[in-house]
Amino acid sequence: MAATNSSGAREGIASILDTDLYKLTMQCAVLKHFPNDHVSYNFTNRTPHMKFNRAAFAWLQSQVKILADIHATDDEIEWLEKTCPYLGKEYLAYLKQYSFKVTEQIDLSFNPVHGSSDGDDQVGEISIRVHGLWVETILYEIPLLSLCSEAYFKFVDKDWNHNGQQDKAEHKGVQLLENGCSFSEFGSCRRRDYHTHDLVMQGLLQAKRKGEKQGCKGKFAGTSNVHFAKKYGVLPIGTVAHEWFMGIAALSGKYDHANEEALRRWTLTFGRGVLSIALTDTFGTPSFLKAFVKPAPKDGEDASFDPSTEDWSTDSYAKIFTGVRQDSGNPLDFIQMMKTFYDGRGIKDSKTVVFSDSLTVDRCIEYKQATEAAGLTPSFGVGTYFTNDFWHLSVNDKSVPMNIVIKLAEVNGKSTVKLSDDRGKNMGPSKLVDEVKHNLGYTDRSWVEGDEAHRWDAAAPWARSNK
């Protein structure tokens, strides 16, 4: 049974499906290709000025322990089988018996700031390390991040309430629909808490109904959160994350071939044209596009196929994939880069660009206009702007969301690297990062709006205009 807080609202994690779809799809692919490989993940607080207290840490500890008691129900497995047939029977059988091995796989500690007072209000930093088989540990990321955010806003920044959250989400949704935007809800990782997420989904569904009555051209496509997709009868949305590319690169050490190998194994897992929105920026989009032009495997090939014997008569990944996802750097530059790429390959299909980096209503409208002007089809995955948009009750300022991530750190003892289209999101040991940059011919890029430590501060445009 789900736990509730003093006001009766559900708290914490109570379903294994309370995660994003791409964690299930990647777990499915890892089960097929890398079932015996070991990994570790590390937690990073990109807003280090926002620290936890000991009370928040104690609550987080208790909630993490509860994860060990969560299992997929028969009803959830049956729903996945009908809704996500691409996952396949072998994977669903695995998920049905899956359980979190919390005591074996999570190292969780609280590190007090020197000089801070003792007791529940003692301030400090949280350290989280997840380790074990890749196929077993891949599902920790989303629950842990959402629990960390919930802990902070339950015990540190407490000057807020849920009033108006449903209406606010409805208003944003209607604005997007009226402006012809196709969008999904992507707010699991950094949500204020479960109850906020639930209210947001209710508000977006109200917006959907209102938009349909008004004949709006926009579309609410669904949510990345599988639990809420099931609860509200909408589509679960998502494909793949950086982790897939990072892990494959670390395993082989061949960073110049990692993008192609990741695309190949993904296509071999799910088939051509299935879950086919490609994430481009794990090692920089220019490097990715060199792999995107390569011929995709044909139906019936397996992982033992030698990709060096390429059949250029077959369609490229760029041709068979529905489109790409933009997750870092300047979106307007990305649009032009993709237009030039598709035009240069003679690809006339209307390819999709999914934007998912710190979106607002105004940004969605701006990027929609630019994408359509380039002859491409825009779509939007809106996250923190939906599920963690609050103002303080006692003073007129923003209750700022945390910017927190859990990223793959090692595979079989080998460090991972991530090089995005904005150097603020780059990560990995500095020596290895420099080696990979040199190997790929990677050039650092910066986006003026890409400050990770202050992305959602009160100074941000969306914070000022959406109280």
XYZ file of C-alpha atoms in Angstrom:
467
model
C 0.000 0.000 0.000
C 1.257 3.487 -0.866
C 2.424 5.658 2.034
C 0.691 8.981 2.665
C 1.810 12.136 4.427
C 0.018 14.023 7.201
C -2.335 15.690 4.710
C -3.318 12.363 3.173
C -1.378 12.840 -0.075
C 0.568 9.868 -1.409
C 4.338 10.113 -0.985
C 7.405 8.260 -2.196
C 7.407 5.440 -4.757
C 4.788 2.694 -4.705
C 4.909 1.188 -8.215
C 7.763 -0.206 -10.273
C 6.157 1.606 -13.214
C 6.653 4.966 -11.484
C 9.611 5.548 -13.784
C 10.236 6.745 -17.321
C 9.614 4.509 -20.310
C 13.198 4.754 -21.566
C 14.407 2.948 -18.439
C 12.245 -0.062 -19.354
C 13.249 0.001 -23.027
C 16.935 0.261 -22.127
C 16.620 -2.509 -19.544
C 15.067 -4.643 -22.274
C 18.035 -3.923 -24.584
C 20.599 -4.504 -21.825
C 18.959 -7.844 -20.978
C 19.388 -8.893 -24.604
C 22.927 -7.640 -25.219
C 24.729 -7.044 -21.890
C 23.118 -9.211 -19.182
C 26.375 -9.974 -17.331
C 28.097 -6.595 -17.341
C 28.622 -4.663 -14.105
C 28.162 -0.920 -13.728
C 28.115 1.898 -11.212
C 26.154 5.154 -11.153
C 26.867 8.379 -9.269
C 24.543 11.112 -8.042
C 25.378 14.735 -8.900
C 23.702 17.840 -7.517
C 24.191 20.468 -10.246
C 22.751 23.024 -7.813
C 25.363 22.567 -5.043
C 24.202 25.686 -3.215
C 20.968 23.796 -2.497
C 21.938 21.407 0.275
C 19.971 18.751 2.146
C 19.512 18.490 5.905
C 19.732 15.434 8.106
C 15.944 15.110 8.380
C 15.685 14.959 4.587
C 18.395 12.322 4.493
C 16.685 10.187 7.151
C 13.417 10.273 5.203
C 15.278 9.428 1.992
C 16.910 6.437 3.691
C 13.546 5.109 4.808
C 12.019 5.549 1.340
C 14.929 3.834 -0.386
C 14.441 0.803 1.849
C 10.807 0.611 0.732
C 11.943 0.111 -2.876
C 12.961 -3.443 -1.950
C 9.299 -4.309 -1.384
C 8.084 -3.072 -4.781
C 7.384 -5.579 -7.563
C 5.491 -5.519 -10.825
C 1.897 -6.673 -10.396
C 0.099 -9.020 -12.777
C -2.098 -6.120 -13.826
C 0.936 -3.971 -14.663
C 2.573 -6.729 -16.713
C -0.656 -7.346 -18.626
C -0.971 -3.624 -19.349
C 2.626 -3.435 -20.602
C 2.068 -6.463 -22.832
C -0.887 -4.735 -24.507
C 0.483 -1.190 -24.556
C 4.186 -1.808 -25.253
C 4.341 -5.002 -27.351
C 7.863 -4.103 -28.497
C 9.153 -5.051 -25.030
C 8.515 -8.713 -25.773
C 7.606 -11.706 -23.616
C 11.173 -12.496 -22.508
C 11.671 -9.046 -21.034
C 8.247 -8.911 -19.388
C 8.917 -12.284 -17.769
C 12.156 -10.813 -16.411
C 10.442 -7.675 -15.147
C 7.731 -9.724 -13.430
C 10.302 -11.408 -11.179
C 12.524 -8.321 -10.822
C 13.200 -6.731 -7.436
C 15.431 -3.937 -6.168
C 18.372 -5.291 -4.129
C 18.718 -2.140 -2.103
C 21.080 -3.339 0.626
C 23.479 -4.843 -1.919
C 23.356 -2.172 -4.605
C 22.999 1.277 -3.019
C 25.582 3.198 -0.978
C 23.861 6.193 0.582
C 25.568 8.659 2.937
C 25.166 12.147 4.406
C 28.192 14.425 4.607
C 27.626 17.395 6.961
C 28.984 20.799 6.074
C 31.778 21.784 8.460
C 30.464 23.960 11.258
C 26.764 23.260 10.730
C 24.636 22.586 13.803
C 23.716 19.077 14.919
C 20.234 17.619 14.773
C 17.619 17.374 12.036
C 18.537 20.799 10.654
C 22.207 19.903 10.169
C 23.115 20.838 6.589
C 25.108 18.629 4.270
C 25.518 16.900 0.951
C 24.110 13.529 -0.037
C 26.248 10.894 -1.710
C 24.590 8.116 -3.724
C 26.386 5.314 -5.528
C 24.514 2.481 -7.246
C 26.456 -0.616 -8.305
C 25.735 -4.114 -9.611
C 24.700 -5.804 -12.827
C 23.638 -3.258 -15.428
C 20.370 -5.066 -16.069
C 19.542 -5.009 -12.344
C 20.597 -1.454 -11.468
C 19.258 0.428 -14.480
C 15.859 1.067 -12.860
C 17.163 2.972 -9.810
C 17.750 6.341 -11.478
C 14.236 7.790 -11.727
C 12.932 6.633 -8.317
C 16.069 7.882 -6.542
C 15.995 11.273 -8.244
C 12.315 11.825 -7.543
C 12.825 10.782 -3.905
C 15.776 13.178 -3.524
C 13.690 16.063 -4.841
C 10.754 15.125 -2.631
C 13.034 14.917 0.425
C 14.471 18.377 -0.178
C 11.070 20.034 -0.542
C 9.620 18.108 2.370
C 12.314 19.080 4.884
C 14.447 21.960 3.554
C 12.368 24.279 1.375
C 8.958 23.902 3.023
C 7.402 27.310 2.295
C 4.963 26.164 -0.407
C 1.804 24.128 -0.934
C -0.006 22.335 -3.748
C -2.695 24.966 -4.214
C -3.224 25.887 -7.857
C -0.957 23.230 -9.359
C -3.709 21.536 -11.340
C -4.964 24.845 -12.720
C -1.452 25.978 -13.558
C -0.771 22.792 -15.532
C -4.104 23.146 -17.338
C -3.305 26.741 -18.283
C 0.114 25.807 -19.670
C -1.381 22.864 -21.534
C -4.086 25.007 -23.136
C -1.470 27.567 -24.222
C 0.553 24.847 -25.921
C -2.495 23.347 -27.608
C -3.797 26.704 -28.804
C -0.409 27.359 -30.388
C -0.442 24.027 -32.210
C 2.263 22.307 -30.143
C 2.437 18.522 -29.859
C 3.843 17.790 -26.407
C 4.310 15.154 -23.715
C 4.845 15.361 -19.969
C 8.483 14.506 -19.047
C 8.650 15.552 -15.377
C 9.418 12.402 -13.373
C 13.042 13.058 -12.381
C 12.756 16.429 -10.698
C 9.111 16.542 -9.683
C 8.235 18.252 -6.422
C 6.575 15.045 -5.228
C 4.174 12.329 -6.389
C 1.075 14.374 -5.543
C 2.283 17.292 -7.672
C 2.888 14.930 -10.581
C -0.632 13.559 -10.188
C -2.161 17.046 -10.136
C -0.183 18.030 -13.221
C -1.461 15.010 -15.130
C -5.041 15.868 -14.161
C -4.515 19.447 -15.308
C -3.037 18.401 -18.647
C -5.920 16.029 -19.283
C -8.330 18.876 -18.571
C -6.376 20.967 -21.085
C -6.604 18.133 -23.602
C -10.392 17.986 -23.294
C -10.671 21.765 -23.550
C -8.388 21.816 -26.589
C -10.471 19.157 -28.325
C -13.651 21.169 -27.741
C -11.988 24.288 -29.139
C -10.577 22.453 -32.143
C -6.985 23.281 -31.264
C -4.338 21.941 -33.641
C -1.984 20.983 -30.812
C -1.846 17.564 -29.173
C -1.130 16.219 -25.702
C 0.644 13.007 -26.728
C 1.209 11.341 -23.357
C 3.744 11.056 -20.552
C 7.188 9.557 -20.080
C 6.022 8.170 -16.721
C 4.727 4.636 -17.248
C 2.677 4.541 -14.040
C 0.788 7.730 -14.907
C 0.323 6.574 -18.501
C -1.416 3.487 -17.141
C -3.376 5.396 -14.498
C -4.778 7.952 -16.929
C -5.018 5.908 -20.115
C -2.499 7.868 -22.182
C 0.511 6.703 -24.172
C 3.849 6.155 -22.442
C 6.426 8.182 -24.367
C 10.173 7.651 -24.685
C 12.981 5.782 -26.382
C 16.565 5.896 -25.142
C 18.900 7.895 -22.871
C 22.597 8.824 -22.914
C 23.334 5.834 -20.692
C 22.948 3.394 -23.607
C 25.599 5.164 -25.688
C 27.899 5.819 -22.727
C 27.867 2.192 -21.613
C 28.565 0.774 -25.057
C 31.421 3.247 -25.579
C 33.029 2.366 -22.248
C 32.766 -1.376 -22.914
C 34.581 -1.193 -26.241
C 36.726 1.878 -25.711
C 36.027 2.711 -29.376
C 34.380 6.073 -29.049
C 34.530 6.732 -32.787
C 32.315 3.671 -33.370
C 30.135 3.826 -30.244
C 27.230 5.756 -31.746
C 26.922 3.333 -34.645
C 27.184 0.299 -32.366
C 24.504 1.730 -30.062
C 22.172 2.395 -33.007
C 22.818 -1.065 -34.415
C 22.069 -2.933 -31.206
C 19.004 -0.785 -30.566
C 17.632 -1.592 -34.008
C 18.422 -5.289 -33.558
C 16.487 -5.266 -30.268
C 13.292 -3.543 -31.383
C 13.312 -3.609 -35.184
C 13.344 -0.932 -37.839
C 11.134 2.061 -37.178
C 10.286 1.069 -33.589
C 11.248 3.417 -30.737
C 13.056 5.392 -33.402
C 13.711 8.846 -32.008
C 17.512 9.068 -31.844
C 19.328 10.930 -29.057
C 22.185 12.748 -30.755
C 24.328 14.506 -28.171
C 26.092 11.873 -26.015
C 29.406 12.642 -27.736
C 28.277 15.764 -29.587
C 25.790 15.830 -32.447
C 28.428 16.207 -35.238
C 30.005 12.900 -34.166
C 26.596 11.235 -33.992
C 25.624 12.280 -37.500
C 28.651 10.448 -38.906
C 27.091 7.240 -37.566
C 23.536 8.213 -38.517
C 24.375 7.984 -42.230
C 25.530 4.365 -41.954
C 23.330 1.530 -43.270
C 20.991 0.053 -40.675
C 20.896 -3.716 -40.088
C 18.309 -5.695 -41.980
C 15.625 -7.781 -40.356
C 17.014 -11.144 -39.281
C 20.559 -9.982 -38.540
C 21.910 -10.510 -35.033
C 24.531 -8.952 -32.803
C 27.267 -11.188 -34.207
C 26.948 -9.537 -37.627
C 30.141 -7.708 -38.664
C 29.174 -4.054 -39.293
C 32.411 -3.488 -41.228
C 30.823 -5.413 -44.121
C 28.309 -2.635 -44.679
C 25.628 -2.981 -47.337
C 25.183 0.575 -48.619
C 22.186 -0.490 -50.687
C 20.091 -0.646 -47.522
C 18.508 2.370 -45.836
C 20.549 4.408 -43.381
C 19.642 4.934 -39.734
C 18.738 8.513 -40.661
C 16.210 7.160 -43.137
C 14.565 4.545 -40.911
C 14.489 6.599 -37.693
C 11.464 8.850 -37.242
C 13.637 11.690 -36.036
C 15.987 12.968 -33.351
C 15.891 14.393 -29.817
C 17.555 17.681 -28.889
C 18.674 17.673 -25.250
C 21.540 20.183 -24.974
C 23.004 23.247 -26.613
C 21.266 25.900 -28.688
C 18.013 24.470 -30.100
C 17.925 26.923 -33.004
C 21.417 25.893 -34.100
C 20.362 22.251 -33.791
C 17.368 22.793 -36.085
C 19.569 24.207 -38.805
C 22.140 21.442 -38.349
C 19.462 18.772 -38.816
C 17.904 20.545 -41.805
C 21.305 20.706 -43.480
C 21.957 17.061 -42.626
C 18.658 15.698 -43.963
C 18.805 17.888 -47.065
C 22.360 16.739 -47.734
C 21.268 13.110 -47.577
C 18.319 13.691 -49.906
C 15.861 12.636 -47.208
C 12.535 14.249 -48.069
C 10.352 12.648 -45.377
C 9.182 15.075 -42.724
C 11.463 14.084 -39.865
C 10.642 14.891 -36.247
C 12.723 16.912 -33.781
C 11.818 16.236 -30.143
C 12.937 19.034 -27.823
C 13.451 18.077 -24.171
C 15.854 20.573 -22.581
C 14.385 22.989 -19.989
C 11.302 23.874 -21.978
C 8.663 26.520 -21.315
C 5.546 27.528 -23.238
C 7.371 30.436 -24.868
C 10.329 28.273 -25.842
C 8.082 25.589 -27.303
C 6.300 28.141 -29.462
C 9.604 29.670 -30.617
C 11.144 26.285 -31.457
C 7.947 25.129 -33.172
C 8.026 28.066 -35.543
C 11.730 27.598 -36.307
C 11.392 23.828 -36.803
C 8.441 24.124 -39.167
C 10.215 26.860 -41.113
C 13.029 24.335 -41.639
C 10.589 21.752 -43.012
C 10.791 19.526 -39.937
C 8.116 18.390 -37.459
C 8.463 19.629 -33.853
C 7.485 17.790 -30.688
C 8.157 18.669 -27.062
C 8.916 16.780 -23.872
C 8.171 19.254 -21.071
C 9.437 18.263 -17.641
C 10.401 20.384 -14.634
C 8.354 23.313 -15.927
C 5.261 21.171 -15.353
C 6.110 19.197 -12.206
C 8.188 21.635 -10.133
C 6.920 25.158 -10.728
C 6.273 26.754 -7.304
C 6.518 30.081 -5.528
C 7.132 30.608 -1.823
C 4.118 31.438 0.303
C 5.653 33.961 2.703
C 7.817 35.948 0.284
C 7.479 36.835 -3.371
C 10.221 34.663 -4.812
C 10.707 31.406 -6.655
C 10.878 28.045 -4.869
C 13.645 26.868 -7.160
C 13.760 23.227 -8.363
C 16.901 21.197 -7.792
C 18.967 20.245 -10.835
C 20.024 16.705 -9.967
C 21.162 13.760 -12.086
C 22.273 10.159 -11.667
C 24.622 9.135 -14.456
C 26.414 5.959 -15.459
C 29.980 6.222 -14.103
C 31.651 2.880 -14.868
C 31.074 -0.303 -16.864
C 33.153 -3.313 -15.861
C 35.505 -0.931 -14.067
C 35.957 1.335 -17.103
C 35.007 4.997 -16.694
C 32.304 6.537 -18.865
C 32.306 9.874 -20.676
C 29.538 12.180 -21.832
C 30.212 15.079 -24.208
C 27.068 17.053 -24.918
C 26.285 19.997 -27.188
C 26.820 22.243 -24.153
C 30.019 21.761 -22.158
C 28.106 22.413 -18.933
C 26.658 18.895 -19.271
C 29.964 17.158 -20.055
C 31.113 14.575 -17.536
C 33.813 11.988 -16.927
C 37.443 11.855 -15.721
C 39.252 14.883 -17.183
C 42.081 12.886 -18.774
C 39.667 10.489 -20.476
C 37.420 13.355 -21.528
C 40.375 15.054 -23.219
C 41.355 11.807 -24.964
C 37.838 11.260 -26.291
C 37.569 14.873 -27.429
C 40.801 14.482 -29.383
C 39.716 11.137 -30.826
C 36.378 12.495 -32.035
C 37.547 15.948 -33.054
C 35.068 17.330 -30.534
C 34.875 21.089 -30.012
C 33.507 22.561 -26.780
C 30.300 24.523 -27.193
C 28.448 26.741 -24.766
C 24.875 27.982 -24.786
C 24.125 31.232 -23.006
C 21.011 29.700 -21.392
C 22.750 26.484 -20.370
C 23.966 27.378 -16.853
C 23.205 24.105 -15.052
C 23.542 25.539 -11.531
C 21.001 28.314 -12.121
C 18.780 26.952 -14.871
C 15.532 27.407 -12.922
C 16.402 30.301 -10.639
C 14.004 33.214 -10.183
C 16.043 35.137 -12.757
C 15.067 32.659 -15.476
C 12.447 33.996 -17.925
C 9.930 31.240 -17.191
C 10.212 31.799 -13.427
C 9.316 35.477 -13.791
C 6.369 34.988 -16.102
C 4.498 32.005 -14.690
C 3.669 32.683 -11.085
